[in-house]
PDB file of C-alpha atoms in Angstrom:
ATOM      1  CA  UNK T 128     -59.266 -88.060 -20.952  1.00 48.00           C
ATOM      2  CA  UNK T 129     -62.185 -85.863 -19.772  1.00 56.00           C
ATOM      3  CA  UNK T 130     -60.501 -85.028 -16.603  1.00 55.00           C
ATOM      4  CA  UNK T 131     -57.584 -83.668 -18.168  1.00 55.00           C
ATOM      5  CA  UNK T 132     -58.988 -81.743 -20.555  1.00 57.00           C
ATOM      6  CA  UNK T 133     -60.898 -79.996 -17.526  1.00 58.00           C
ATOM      7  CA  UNK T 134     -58.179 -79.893 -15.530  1.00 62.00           C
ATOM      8  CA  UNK T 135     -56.068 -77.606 -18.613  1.00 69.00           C
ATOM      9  CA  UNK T 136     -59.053 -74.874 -18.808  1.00 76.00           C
ATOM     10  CA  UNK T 137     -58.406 -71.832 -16.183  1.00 77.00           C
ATOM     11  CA  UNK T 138     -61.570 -70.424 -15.974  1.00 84.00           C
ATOM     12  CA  UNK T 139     -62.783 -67.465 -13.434  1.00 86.00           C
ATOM     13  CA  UNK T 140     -63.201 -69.035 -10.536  1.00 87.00           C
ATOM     14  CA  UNK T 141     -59.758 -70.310 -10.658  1.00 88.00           C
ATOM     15  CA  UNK T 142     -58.245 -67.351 -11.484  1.00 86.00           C
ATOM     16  CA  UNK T 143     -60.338 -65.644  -7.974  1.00 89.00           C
ATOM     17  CA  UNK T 144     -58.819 -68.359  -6.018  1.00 91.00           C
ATOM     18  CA  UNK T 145     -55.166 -68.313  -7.275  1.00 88.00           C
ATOM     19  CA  UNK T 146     -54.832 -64.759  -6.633  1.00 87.00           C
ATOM     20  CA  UNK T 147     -56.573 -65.029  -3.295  1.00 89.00           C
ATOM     21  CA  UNK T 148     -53.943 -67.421  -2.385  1.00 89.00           C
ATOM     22  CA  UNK T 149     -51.227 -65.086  -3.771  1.00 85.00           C
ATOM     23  CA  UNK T 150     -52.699 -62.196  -1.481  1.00 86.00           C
ATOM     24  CA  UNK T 151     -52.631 -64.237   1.156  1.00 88.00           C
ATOM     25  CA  UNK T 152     -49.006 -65.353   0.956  1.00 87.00           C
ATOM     26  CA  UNK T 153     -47.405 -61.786   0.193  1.00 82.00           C
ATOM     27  CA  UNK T 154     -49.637 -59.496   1.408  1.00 84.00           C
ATOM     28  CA  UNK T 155     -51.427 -56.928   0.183  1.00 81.00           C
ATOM     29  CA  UNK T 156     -48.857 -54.474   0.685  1.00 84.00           C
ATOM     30  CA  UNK T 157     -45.998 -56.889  -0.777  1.00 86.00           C
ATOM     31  CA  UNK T 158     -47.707 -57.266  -4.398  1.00 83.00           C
ATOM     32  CA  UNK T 159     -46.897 -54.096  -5.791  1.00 87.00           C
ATOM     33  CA  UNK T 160     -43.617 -54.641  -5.104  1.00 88.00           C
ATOM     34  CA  UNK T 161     -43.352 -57.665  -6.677  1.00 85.00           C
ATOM     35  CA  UNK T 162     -44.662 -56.760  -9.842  1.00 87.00           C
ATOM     36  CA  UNK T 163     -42.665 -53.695 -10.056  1.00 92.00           C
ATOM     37  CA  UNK T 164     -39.235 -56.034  -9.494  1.00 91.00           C
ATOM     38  CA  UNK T 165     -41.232 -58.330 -12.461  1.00 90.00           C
ATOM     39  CA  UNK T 166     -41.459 -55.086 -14.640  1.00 92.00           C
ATOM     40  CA  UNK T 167     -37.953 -53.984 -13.837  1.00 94.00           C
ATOM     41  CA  UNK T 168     -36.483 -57.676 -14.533  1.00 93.00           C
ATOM     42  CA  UNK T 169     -38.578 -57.663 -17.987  1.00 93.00           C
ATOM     43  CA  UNK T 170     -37.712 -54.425 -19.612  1.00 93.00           C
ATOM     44  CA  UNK T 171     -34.069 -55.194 -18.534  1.00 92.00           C
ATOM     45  CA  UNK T 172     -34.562 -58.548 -20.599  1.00 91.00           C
ATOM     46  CA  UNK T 173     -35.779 -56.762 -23.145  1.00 90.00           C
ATOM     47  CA  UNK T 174     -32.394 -54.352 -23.449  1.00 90.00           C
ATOM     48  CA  UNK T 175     -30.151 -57.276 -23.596  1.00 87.00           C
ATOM     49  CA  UNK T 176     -32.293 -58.783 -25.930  1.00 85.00           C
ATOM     50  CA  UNK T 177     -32.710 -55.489 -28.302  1.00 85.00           C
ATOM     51  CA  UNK T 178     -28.730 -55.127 -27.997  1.00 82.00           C
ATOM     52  CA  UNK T 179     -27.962 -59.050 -29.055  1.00 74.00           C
ATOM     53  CA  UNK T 180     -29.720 -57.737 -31.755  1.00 73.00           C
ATOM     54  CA  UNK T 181     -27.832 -54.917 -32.683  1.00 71.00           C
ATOM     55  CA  UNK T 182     -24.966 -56.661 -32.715  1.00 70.00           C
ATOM     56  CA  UNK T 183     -25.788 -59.207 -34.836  1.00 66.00           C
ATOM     57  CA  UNK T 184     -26.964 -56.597 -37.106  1.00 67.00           C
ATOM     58  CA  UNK T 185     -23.911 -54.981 -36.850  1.00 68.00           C
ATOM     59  CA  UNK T 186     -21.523 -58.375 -37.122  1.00 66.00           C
ATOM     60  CA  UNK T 187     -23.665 -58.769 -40.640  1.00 62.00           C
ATOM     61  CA  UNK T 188     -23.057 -55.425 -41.897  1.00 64.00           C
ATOM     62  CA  UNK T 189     -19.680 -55.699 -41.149  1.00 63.00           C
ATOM     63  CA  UNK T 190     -18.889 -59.437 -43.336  1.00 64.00           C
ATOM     64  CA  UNK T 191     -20.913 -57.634 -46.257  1.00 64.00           C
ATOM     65  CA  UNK T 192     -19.020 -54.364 -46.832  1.00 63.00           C
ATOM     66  CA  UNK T 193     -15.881 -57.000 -46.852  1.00 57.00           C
TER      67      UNK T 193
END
């Protein structure tokens, strides 16, 4: 029970090592665009998510004026 209570807790020294490894794999040069293509897929997540929205919004206006 111990273990896994340890093993659930990211602490500093993990967080050094993970994104050593991560530099490591890409590259230096390779992160930034990575996170930029993360950005770009999130705020484009975001839209379709804002625009279900409206619609429902709209879809709810529309069955009360009837």
């Amino acid at each position: 029970m111990n273990l896994f209570v340890l093993a659930g807790m990211v602490g500093p020294w993990q967080i050094i090592i993970i994104v050593f490894v991560i530099v490591l794999l890409f590259g230096g040069k390779k992160i930034p665009e990575l996170m930029k293509g993360l950005g770009q897929g999130m705020k484009e997540f975001k839209k379709a998510t804002d625009m279900d929205d409206d619609k429902d919004k709209s879809k709810d206006k529309e069955s009360k004026n009837k």
